[in-house]
GROMACS .gro file of C-alpha atoms in nm:
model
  396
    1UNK     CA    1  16.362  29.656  19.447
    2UNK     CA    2  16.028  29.520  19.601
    3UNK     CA    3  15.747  29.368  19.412
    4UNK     CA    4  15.497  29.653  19.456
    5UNK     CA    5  15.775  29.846  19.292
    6UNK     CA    6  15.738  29.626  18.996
    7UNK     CA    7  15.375  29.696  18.999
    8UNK     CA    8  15.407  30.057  19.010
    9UNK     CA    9  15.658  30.047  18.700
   10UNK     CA   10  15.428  29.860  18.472
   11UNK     CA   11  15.128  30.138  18.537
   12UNK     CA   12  15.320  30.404  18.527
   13UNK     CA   13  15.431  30.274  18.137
   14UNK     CA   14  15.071  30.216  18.046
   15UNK     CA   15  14.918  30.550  18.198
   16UNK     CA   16  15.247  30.725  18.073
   17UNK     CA   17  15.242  30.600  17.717
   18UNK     CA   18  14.878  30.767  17.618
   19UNK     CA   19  14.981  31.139  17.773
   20UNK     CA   20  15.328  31.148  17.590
   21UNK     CA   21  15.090  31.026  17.243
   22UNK     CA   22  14.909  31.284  17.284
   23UNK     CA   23  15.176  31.546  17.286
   24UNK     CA   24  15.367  31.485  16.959
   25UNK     CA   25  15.316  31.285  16.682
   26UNK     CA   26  15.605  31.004  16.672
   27UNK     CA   27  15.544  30.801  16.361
   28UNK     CA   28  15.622  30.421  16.370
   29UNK     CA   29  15.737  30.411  16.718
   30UNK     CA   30  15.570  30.270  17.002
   31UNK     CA   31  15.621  30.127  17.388
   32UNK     CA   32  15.557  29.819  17.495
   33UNK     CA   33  15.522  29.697  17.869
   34UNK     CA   34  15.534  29.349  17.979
   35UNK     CA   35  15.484  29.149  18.279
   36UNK     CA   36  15.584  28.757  18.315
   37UNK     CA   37  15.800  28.531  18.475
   38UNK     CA   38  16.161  28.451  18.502
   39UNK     CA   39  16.256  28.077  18.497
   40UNK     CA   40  16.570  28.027  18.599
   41UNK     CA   41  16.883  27.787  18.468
   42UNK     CA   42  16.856  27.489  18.766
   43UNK     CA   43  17.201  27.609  18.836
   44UNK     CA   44  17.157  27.933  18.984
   45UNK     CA   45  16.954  27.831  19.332
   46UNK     CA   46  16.667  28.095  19.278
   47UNK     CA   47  16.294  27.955  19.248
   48UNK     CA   48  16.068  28.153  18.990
   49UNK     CA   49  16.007  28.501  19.020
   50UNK     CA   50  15.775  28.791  18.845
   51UNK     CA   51  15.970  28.940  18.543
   52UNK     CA   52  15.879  29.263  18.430
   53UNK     CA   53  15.980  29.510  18.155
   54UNK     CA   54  15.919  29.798  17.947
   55UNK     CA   55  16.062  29.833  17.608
   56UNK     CA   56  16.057  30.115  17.356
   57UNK     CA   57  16.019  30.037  16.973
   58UNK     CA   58  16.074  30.145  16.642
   59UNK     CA   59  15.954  30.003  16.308
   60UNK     CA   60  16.187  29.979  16.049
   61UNK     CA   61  15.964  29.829  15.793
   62UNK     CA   62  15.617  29.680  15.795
   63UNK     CA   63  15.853  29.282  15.922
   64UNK     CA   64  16.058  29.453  16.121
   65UNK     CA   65  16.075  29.602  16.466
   66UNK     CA   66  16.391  29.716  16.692
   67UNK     CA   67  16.342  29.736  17.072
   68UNK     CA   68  16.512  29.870  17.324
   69UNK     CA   69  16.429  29.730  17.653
   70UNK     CA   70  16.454  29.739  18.048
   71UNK     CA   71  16.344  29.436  18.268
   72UNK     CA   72  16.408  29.327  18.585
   73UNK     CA   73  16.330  29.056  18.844
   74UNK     CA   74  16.396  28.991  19.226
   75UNK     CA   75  16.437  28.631  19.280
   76UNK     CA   76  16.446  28.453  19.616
   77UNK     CA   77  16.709  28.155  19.707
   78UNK     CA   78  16.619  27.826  19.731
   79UNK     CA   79  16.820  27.818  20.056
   80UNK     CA   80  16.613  28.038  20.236
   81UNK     CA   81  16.656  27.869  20.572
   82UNK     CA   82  17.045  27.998  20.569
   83UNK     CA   83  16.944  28.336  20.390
   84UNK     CA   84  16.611  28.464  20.483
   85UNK     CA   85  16.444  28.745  20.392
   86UNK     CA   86  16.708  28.843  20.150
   87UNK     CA   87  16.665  28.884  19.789
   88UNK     CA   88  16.865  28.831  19.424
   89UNK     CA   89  16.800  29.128  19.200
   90UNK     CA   90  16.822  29.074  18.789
   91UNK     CA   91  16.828  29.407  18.573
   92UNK     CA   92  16.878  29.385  18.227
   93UNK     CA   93  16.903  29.640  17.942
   94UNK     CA   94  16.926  29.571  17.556
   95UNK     CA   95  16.830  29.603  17.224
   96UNK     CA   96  16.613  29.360  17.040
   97UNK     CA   97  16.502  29.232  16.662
   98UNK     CA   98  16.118  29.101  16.601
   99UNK     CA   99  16.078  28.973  16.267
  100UNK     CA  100  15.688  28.963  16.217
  101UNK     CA  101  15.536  28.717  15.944
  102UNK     CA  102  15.242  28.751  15.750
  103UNK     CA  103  15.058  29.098  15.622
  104UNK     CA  104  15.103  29.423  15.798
  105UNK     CA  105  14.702  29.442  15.824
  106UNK     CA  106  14.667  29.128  15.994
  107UNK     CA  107  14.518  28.999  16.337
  108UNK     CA  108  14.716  28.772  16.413
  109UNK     CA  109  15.139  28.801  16.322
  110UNK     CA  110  15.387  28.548  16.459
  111UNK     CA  111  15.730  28.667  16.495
  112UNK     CA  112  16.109  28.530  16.586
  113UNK     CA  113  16.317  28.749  16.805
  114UNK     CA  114  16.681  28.826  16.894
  115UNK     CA  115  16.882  29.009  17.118
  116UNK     CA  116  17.176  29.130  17.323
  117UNK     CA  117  17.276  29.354  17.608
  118UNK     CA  118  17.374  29.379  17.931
  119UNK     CA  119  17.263  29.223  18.260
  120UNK     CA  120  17.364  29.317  18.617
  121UNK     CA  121  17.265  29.040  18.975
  122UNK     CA  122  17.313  29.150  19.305
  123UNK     CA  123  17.216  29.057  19.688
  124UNK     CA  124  16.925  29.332  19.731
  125UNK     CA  125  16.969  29.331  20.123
  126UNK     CA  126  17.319  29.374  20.138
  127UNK     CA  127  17.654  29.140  20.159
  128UNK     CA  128  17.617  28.798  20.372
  129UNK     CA  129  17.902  28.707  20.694
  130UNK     CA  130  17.963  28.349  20.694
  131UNK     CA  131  17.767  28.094  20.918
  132UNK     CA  132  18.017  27.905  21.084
  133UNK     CA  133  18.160  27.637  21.165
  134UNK     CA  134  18.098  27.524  20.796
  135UNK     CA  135  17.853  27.770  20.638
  136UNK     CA  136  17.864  27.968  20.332
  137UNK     CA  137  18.059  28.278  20.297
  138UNK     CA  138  17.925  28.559  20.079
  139UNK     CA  139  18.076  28.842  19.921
  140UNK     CA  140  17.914  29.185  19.848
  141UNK     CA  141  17.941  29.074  19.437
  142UNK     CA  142  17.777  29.241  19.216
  143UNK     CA  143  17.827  29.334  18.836
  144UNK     CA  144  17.776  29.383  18.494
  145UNK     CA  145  17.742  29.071  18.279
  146UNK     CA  146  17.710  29.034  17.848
  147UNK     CA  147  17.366  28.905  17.749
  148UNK     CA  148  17.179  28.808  17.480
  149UNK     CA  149  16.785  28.649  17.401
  150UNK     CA  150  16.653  28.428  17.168
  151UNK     CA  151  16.321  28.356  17.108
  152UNK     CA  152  15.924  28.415  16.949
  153UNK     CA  153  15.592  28.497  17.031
  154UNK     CA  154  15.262  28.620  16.843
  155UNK     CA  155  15.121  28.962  16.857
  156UNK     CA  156  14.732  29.006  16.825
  157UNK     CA  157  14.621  29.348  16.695
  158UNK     CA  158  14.335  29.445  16.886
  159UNK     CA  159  14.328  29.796  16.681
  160UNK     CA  160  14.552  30.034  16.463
  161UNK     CA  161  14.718  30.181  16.803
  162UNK     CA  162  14.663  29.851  17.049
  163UNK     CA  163  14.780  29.517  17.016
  164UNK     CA  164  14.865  29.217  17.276
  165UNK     CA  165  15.187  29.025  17.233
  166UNK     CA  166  15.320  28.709  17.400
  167UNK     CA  167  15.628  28.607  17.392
  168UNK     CA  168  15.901  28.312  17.549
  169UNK     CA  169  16.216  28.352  17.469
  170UNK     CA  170  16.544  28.237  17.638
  171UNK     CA  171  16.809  28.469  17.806
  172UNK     CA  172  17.181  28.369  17.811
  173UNK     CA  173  17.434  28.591  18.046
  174UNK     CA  174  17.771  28.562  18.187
  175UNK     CA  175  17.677  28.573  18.512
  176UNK     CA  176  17.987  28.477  18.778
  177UNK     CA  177  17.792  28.648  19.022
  178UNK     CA  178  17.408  28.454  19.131
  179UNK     CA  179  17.681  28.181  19.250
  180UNK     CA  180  17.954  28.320  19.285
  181UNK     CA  181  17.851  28.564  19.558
  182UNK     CA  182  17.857  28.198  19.801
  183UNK     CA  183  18.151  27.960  19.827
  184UNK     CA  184  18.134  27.622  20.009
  185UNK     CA  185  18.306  27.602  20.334
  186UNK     CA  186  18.468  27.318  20.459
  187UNK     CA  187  18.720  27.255  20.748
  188UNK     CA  188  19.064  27.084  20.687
  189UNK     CA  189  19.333  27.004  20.899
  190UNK     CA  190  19.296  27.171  21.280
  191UNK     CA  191  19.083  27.423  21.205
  192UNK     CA  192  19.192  27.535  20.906
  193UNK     CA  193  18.907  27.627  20.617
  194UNK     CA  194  18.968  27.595  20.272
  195UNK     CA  195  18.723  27.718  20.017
  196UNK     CA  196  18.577  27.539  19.699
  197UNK     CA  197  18.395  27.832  19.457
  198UNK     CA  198  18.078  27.633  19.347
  199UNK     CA  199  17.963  27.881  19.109
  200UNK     CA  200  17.949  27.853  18.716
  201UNK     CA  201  17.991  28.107  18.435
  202UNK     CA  202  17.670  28.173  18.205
  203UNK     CA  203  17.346  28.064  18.251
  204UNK     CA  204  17.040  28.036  18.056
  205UNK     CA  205  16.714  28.151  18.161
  206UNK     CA  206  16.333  28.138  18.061
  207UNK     CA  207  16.132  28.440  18.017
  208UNK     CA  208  15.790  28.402  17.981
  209UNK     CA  209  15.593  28.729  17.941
  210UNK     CA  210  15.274  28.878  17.811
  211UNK     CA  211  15.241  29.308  17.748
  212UNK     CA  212  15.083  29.559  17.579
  213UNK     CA  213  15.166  29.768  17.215
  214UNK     CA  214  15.067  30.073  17.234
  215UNK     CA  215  15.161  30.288  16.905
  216UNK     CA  216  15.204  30.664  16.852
  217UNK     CA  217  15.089  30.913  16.559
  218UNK     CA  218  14.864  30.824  16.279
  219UNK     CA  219  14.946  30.582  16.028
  220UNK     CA  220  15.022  30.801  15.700
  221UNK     CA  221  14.690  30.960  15.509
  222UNK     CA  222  14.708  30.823  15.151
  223UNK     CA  223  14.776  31.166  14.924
  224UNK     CA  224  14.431  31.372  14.798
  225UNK     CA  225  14.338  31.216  14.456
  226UNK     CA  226  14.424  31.383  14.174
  227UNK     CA  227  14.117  31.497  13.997
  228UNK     CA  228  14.090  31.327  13.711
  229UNK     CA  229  14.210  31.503  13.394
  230UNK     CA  230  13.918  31.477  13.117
  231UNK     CA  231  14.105  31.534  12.804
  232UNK     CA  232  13.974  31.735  12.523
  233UNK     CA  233  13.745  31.530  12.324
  234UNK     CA  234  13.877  31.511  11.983
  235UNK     CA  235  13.727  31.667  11.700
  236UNK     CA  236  13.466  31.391  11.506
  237UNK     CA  237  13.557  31.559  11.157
  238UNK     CA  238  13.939  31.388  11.244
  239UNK     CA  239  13.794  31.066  11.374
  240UNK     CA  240  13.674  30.740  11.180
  241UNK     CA  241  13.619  30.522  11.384
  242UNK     CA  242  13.489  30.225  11.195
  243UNK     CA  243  13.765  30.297  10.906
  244UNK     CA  244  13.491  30.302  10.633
  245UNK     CA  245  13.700  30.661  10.459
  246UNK     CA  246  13.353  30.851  10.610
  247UNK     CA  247  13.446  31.056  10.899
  248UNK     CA  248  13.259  31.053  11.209
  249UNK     CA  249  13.041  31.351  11.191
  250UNK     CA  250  12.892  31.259  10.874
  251UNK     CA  251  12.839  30.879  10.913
  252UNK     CA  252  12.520  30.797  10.962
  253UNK     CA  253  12.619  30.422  10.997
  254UNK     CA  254  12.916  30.403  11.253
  255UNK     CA  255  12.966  30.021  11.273
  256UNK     CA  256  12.982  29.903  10.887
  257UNK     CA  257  13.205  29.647  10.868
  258UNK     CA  258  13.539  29.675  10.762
  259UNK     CA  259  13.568  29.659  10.369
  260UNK     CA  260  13.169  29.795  10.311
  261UNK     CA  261  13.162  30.036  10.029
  262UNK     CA  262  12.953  30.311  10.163
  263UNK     CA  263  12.835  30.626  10.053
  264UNK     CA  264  12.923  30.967  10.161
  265UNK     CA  265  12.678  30.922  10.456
  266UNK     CA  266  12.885  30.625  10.541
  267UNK     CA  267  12.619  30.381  10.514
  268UNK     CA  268  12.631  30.083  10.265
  269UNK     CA  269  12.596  30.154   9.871
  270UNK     CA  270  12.541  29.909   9.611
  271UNK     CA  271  12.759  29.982   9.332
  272UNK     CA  272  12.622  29.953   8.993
  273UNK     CA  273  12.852  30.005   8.657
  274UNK     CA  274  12.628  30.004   8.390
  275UNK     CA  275  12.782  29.925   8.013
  276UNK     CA  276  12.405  30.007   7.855
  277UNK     CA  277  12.501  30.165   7.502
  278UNK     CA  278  12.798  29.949   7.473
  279UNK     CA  279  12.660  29.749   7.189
  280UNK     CA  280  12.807  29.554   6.904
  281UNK     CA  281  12.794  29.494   6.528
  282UNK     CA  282  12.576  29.184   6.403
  283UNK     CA  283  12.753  28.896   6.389
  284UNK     CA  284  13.051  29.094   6.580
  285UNK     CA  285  13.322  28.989   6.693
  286UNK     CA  286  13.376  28.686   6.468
  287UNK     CA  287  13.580  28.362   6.629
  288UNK     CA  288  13.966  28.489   6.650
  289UNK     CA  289  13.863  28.847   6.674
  290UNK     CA  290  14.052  29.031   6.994
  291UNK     CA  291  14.009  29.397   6.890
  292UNK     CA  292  13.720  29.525   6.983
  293UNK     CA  293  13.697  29.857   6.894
  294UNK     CA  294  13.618  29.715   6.545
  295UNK     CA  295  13.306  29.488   6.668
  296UNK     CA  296  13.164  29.772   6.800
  297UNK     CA  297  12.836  29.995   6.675
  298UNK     CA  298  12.927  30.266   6.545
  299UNK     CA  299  12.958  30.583   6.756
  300UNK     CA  300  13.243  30.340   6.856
  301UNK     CA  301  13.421  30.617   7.073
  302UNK     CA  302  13.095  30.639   7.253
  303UNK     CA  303  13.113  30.252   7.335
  304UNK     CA  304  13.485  30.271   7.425
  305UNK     CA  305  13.409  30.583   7.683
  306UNK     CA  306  13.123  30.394   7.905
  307UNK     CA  307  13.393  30.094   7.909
  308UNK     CA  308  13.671  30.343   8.030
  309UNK     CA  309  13.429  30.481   8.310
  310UNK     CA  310  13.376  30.161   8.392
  311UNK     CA  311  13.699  30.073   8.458
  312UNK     CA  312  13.782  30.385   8.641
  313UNK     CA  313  13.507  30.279   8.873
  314UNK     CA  314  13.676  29.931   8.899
  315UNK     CA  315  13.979  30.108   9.038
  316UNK     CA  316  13.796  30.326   9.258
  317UNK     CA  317  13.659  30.028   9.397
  318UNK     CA  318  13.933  29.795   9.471
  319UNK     CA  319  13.725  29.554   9.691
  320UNK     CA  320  13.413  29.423   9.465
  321UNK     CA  321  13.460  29.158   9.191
  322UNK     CA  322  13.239  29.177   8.894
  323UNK     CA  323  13.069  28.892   8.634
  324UNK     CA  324  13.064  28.955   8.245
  325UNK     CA  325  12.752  28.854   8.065
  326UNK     CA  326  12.664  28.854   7.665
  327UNK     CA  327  12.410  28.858   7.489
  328UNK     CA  328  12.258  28.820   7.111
  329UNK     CA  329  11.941  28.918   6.912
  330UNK     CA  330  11.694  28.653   6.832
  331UNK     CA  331  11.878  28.598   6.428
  332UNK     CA  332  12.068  28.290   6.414
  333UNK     CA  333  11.993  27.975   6.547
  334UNK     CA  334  12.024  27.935   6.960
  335UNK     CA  335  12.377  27.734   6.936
  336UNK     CA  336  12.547  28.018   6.739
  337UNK     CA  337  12.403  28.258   6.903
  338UNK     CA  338  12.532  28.118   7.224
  339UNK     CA  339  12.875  28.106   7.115
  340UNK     CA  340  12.835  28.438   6.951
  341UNK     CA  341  12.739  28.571   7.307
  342UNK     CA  342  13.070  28.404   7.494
  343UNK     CA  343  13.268  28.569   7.246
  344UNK     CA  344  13.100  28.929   7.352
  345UNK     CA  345  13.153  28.855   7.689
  346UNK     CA  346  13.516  28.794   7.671
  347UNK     CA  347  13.619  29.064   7.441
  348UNK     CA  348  13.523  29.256   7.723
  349UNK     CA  349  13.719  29.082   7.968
  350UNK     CA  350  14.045  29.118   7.762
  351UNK     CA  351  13.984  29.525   7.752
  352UNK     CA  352  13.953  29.535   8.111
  353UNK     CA  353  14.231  29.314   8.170
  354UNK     CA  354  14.453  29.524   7.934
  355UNK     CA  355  14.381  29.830   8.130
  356UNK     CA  356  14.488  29.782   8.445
  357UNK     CA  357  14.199  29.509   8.586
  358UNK     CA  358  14.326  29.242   8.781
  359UNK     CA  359  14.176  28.922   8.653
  360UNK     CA  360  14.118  28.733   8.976
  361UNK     CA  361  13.833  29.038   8.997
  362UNK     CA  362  13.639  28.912   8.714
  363UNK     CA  363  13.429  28.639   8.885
  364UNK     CA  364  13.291  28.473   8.550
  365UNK     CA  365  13.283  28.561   8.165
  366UNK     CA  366  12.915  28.349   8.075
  367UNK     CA  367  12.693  28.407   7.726
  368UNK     CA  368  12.305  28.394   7.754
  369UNK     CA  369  12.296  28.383   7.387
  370UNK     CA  370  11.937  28.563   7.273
  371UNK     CA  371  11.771  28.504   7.594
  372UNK     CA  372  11.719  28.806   7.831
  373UNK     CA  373  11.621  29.067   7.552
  374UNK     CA  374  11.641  29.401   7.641
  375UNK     CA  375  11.387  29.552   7.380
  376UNK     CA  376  11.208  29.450   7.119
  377UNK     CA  377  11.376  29.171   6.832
  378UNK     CA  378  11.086  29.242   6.580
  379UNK     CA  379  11.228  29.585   6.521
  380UNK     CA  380  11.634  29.653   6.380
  381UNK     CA  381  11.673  29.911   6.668
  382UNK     CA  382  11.533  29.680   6.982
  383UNK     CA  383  11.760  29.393   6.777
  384UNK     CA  384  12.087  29.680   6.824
  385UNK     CA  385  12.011  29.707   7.192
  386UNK     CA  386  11.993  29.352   7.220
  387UNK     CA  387  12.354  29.300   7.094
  388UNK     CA  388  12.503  29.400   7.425
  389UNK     CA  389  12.723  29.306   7.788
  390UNK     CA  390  12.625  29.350   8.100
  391UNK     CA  391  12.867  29.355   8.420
  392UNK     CA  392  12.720  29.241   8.728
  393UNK     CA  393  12.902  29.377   9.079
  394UNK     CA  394  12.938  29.150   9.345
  395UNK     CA  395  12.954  29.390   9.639
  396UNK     CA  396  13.156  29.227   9.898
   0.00000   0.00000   0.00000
């Protein structure tokens, strides 16, 4: 085949590969012409020549890409002064492996290559006779020989359907034919010739080449987004979302912190238990005394009811801790009086206690003696009032 033929073969591929895109849509394949040269082994007596080629590809995953190729190249002998105008033509066809490195969506991807197939040489122009007296004899050899390529390159993605690849790889074949179309002649005896085959099998080429990648279809559209599903927003009555026991329709104060006793608009309330009308007997209880139902003024049952509401509200209330107080009228002198009011103070404790409050939630149990009246200790029903306890919540 001539060089212009060559040429001709290399357009064709690049003017062919955009009409047959545009009929059908063909995925992850692609074509890929090249044009370089074709460095022979030393051994084969053929000087450089253009190498050209045209491979098809497929690929397999975003590393990996399978080609299946054609080159050729006409090389001329070295010896051209005992063969001129004569030409040594190379056609190869195989399958090869490209293993690409780095991200699919990058510029720049080196790869390593492999690959076998099969590769035919023969004299272009024809056999050779011999040149006598002591030329070289030819034969009209030609044939198919096992091949295979090694090699890498780097391909440079110029867009999503172009990209530029260069490549040098190395091409092994069997080839008994390059050499072993030519034997040396050489006389012996009286004319007699006896022949000495100077050829070798298997050789091992350069290929040096530079081509296009052109790629079919469109790379796959990513799938429609789903519109996004708004769920139903739940009902506020069934939400609480700062865990206060006020749901979230009716709180007015949606961030109390956890543990706040809040009201029924969820906002904080100071809780107050008030003992007012549980008052005691003069001089009640007396040291040793632990009933208390006896140290109280009479209605006692009323007394005993505001300290049973009280500790319902206790229980109701599991988080605040509360402080007992006493307290005396002015009769008595301050020292009794003070001890007097201790003794108040703790009776009250012990009921609590014995009905269900926990004692780590009573804080303190103190006696103010007659300080803090209430009412009036010039008159016996401000001195009554006066004989009292008073709980004091700690709201947490």
């Amino acid at each position: 085949m001539k060089r212009n033929a060559l040429s001709a073969l290399i357009a064709l591929s690049l003017l062919g590969g955009g009409a047959v895109a545009q009929a059908q849509d063909l995925g992850n394949w692609y074509i890929a012409p090249r044009i370089g040269a074709a460095i022979p082994d030393s051994n084969r007596d053929t000087d450089t020549s253009v190498w050209a080629g045209f491979g098809a590809g497929v690929w397999v995953n975003p590393n990996l890409a399978v080609d299946f190729e054609y080159g050729i190249n006409n090389a001329s002998f070295k010896n051209s002064s005992w063969r001129p105008g004569h030409e040594w033509e190379s056609v190869t066809f195989g399958v090869s492996a490209r293993w690409f490195f780095g991200d699919e969506g990058s510029q720049w991807r080196p790869y390593v290559m492999a690959g076998v197939g099969a590769q035919r040489h023969t004299a272009y122009s024809g056999s050779l006779s011999a040149y006598p007296p002591y030329g070289r004899v030819t034969t009209n050899a030609n044939g198919w020989d096992p091949m295979a390529t090694i090699g890498g390159g780097v391909q440079y993605n110029m867009s999503e359907r172009l990209a530029l690849r260069g490549e040098l790889a190395a091409r092994y074949d069997r080839d008994d034919n390059t050499r072993g179309a030519t034997s040396d002649a050489l006389p012996i005896g009286f004319g007699g010739v006896a022949f000495h085959p100077t050829h070798k099998k298997g050789y091992i080429d350069a290929i040096l080449s530079v081509g296009l990648v052109y790629s079919f279809g469109e790379h796959a559209a990513p799938p429609p987004a789903q519109p996004a599903v708004t769920p139903p927003a739940p009902d506020c009555h069934s939400l609480d979302d700062d865990h206060d026991g006020v749901n979230n329709c009716d709180d007015r104060c949606a961030d109390t912190p956890a543990g706040t006793i809040v009201g029924p608009d969820g906002c904080l309330q100071k809780v107050v238990i008030d003992l007012r009308g549980v008052n005691f007997k003069f001089d009640r209880p007396k040291k040793g005394e632990s009933n208390i139902e006896p140290t109280l003024a009479v209605p006692t049952a009323d007394s005993i009811a505001i300290l049973d509401q009280a500790i319902d509200a206790l229980n109701r209330y599991p988080q605040i801790k509360v402080e007992l107080d006493g307290y005396t009228d002015s009769i008595g002198t301050e020292e009794y009086n003070q001890g007097l009011s201790e003794r108040r103070a703790q009776i009250v404790s012990e009921y609590l206690t014995s009905h269900g409050v926990s004692a780590d939630r009573i804080t303190a149990v103190k006696g103010f003696g007659e300080s803090n009246p209430i009412d009036s200790n010039s008159t016996k029903e401000g001195r009554a009032r006066n004989r009292r306890t008073e709980l004091k919540v700690e709201n947490p």
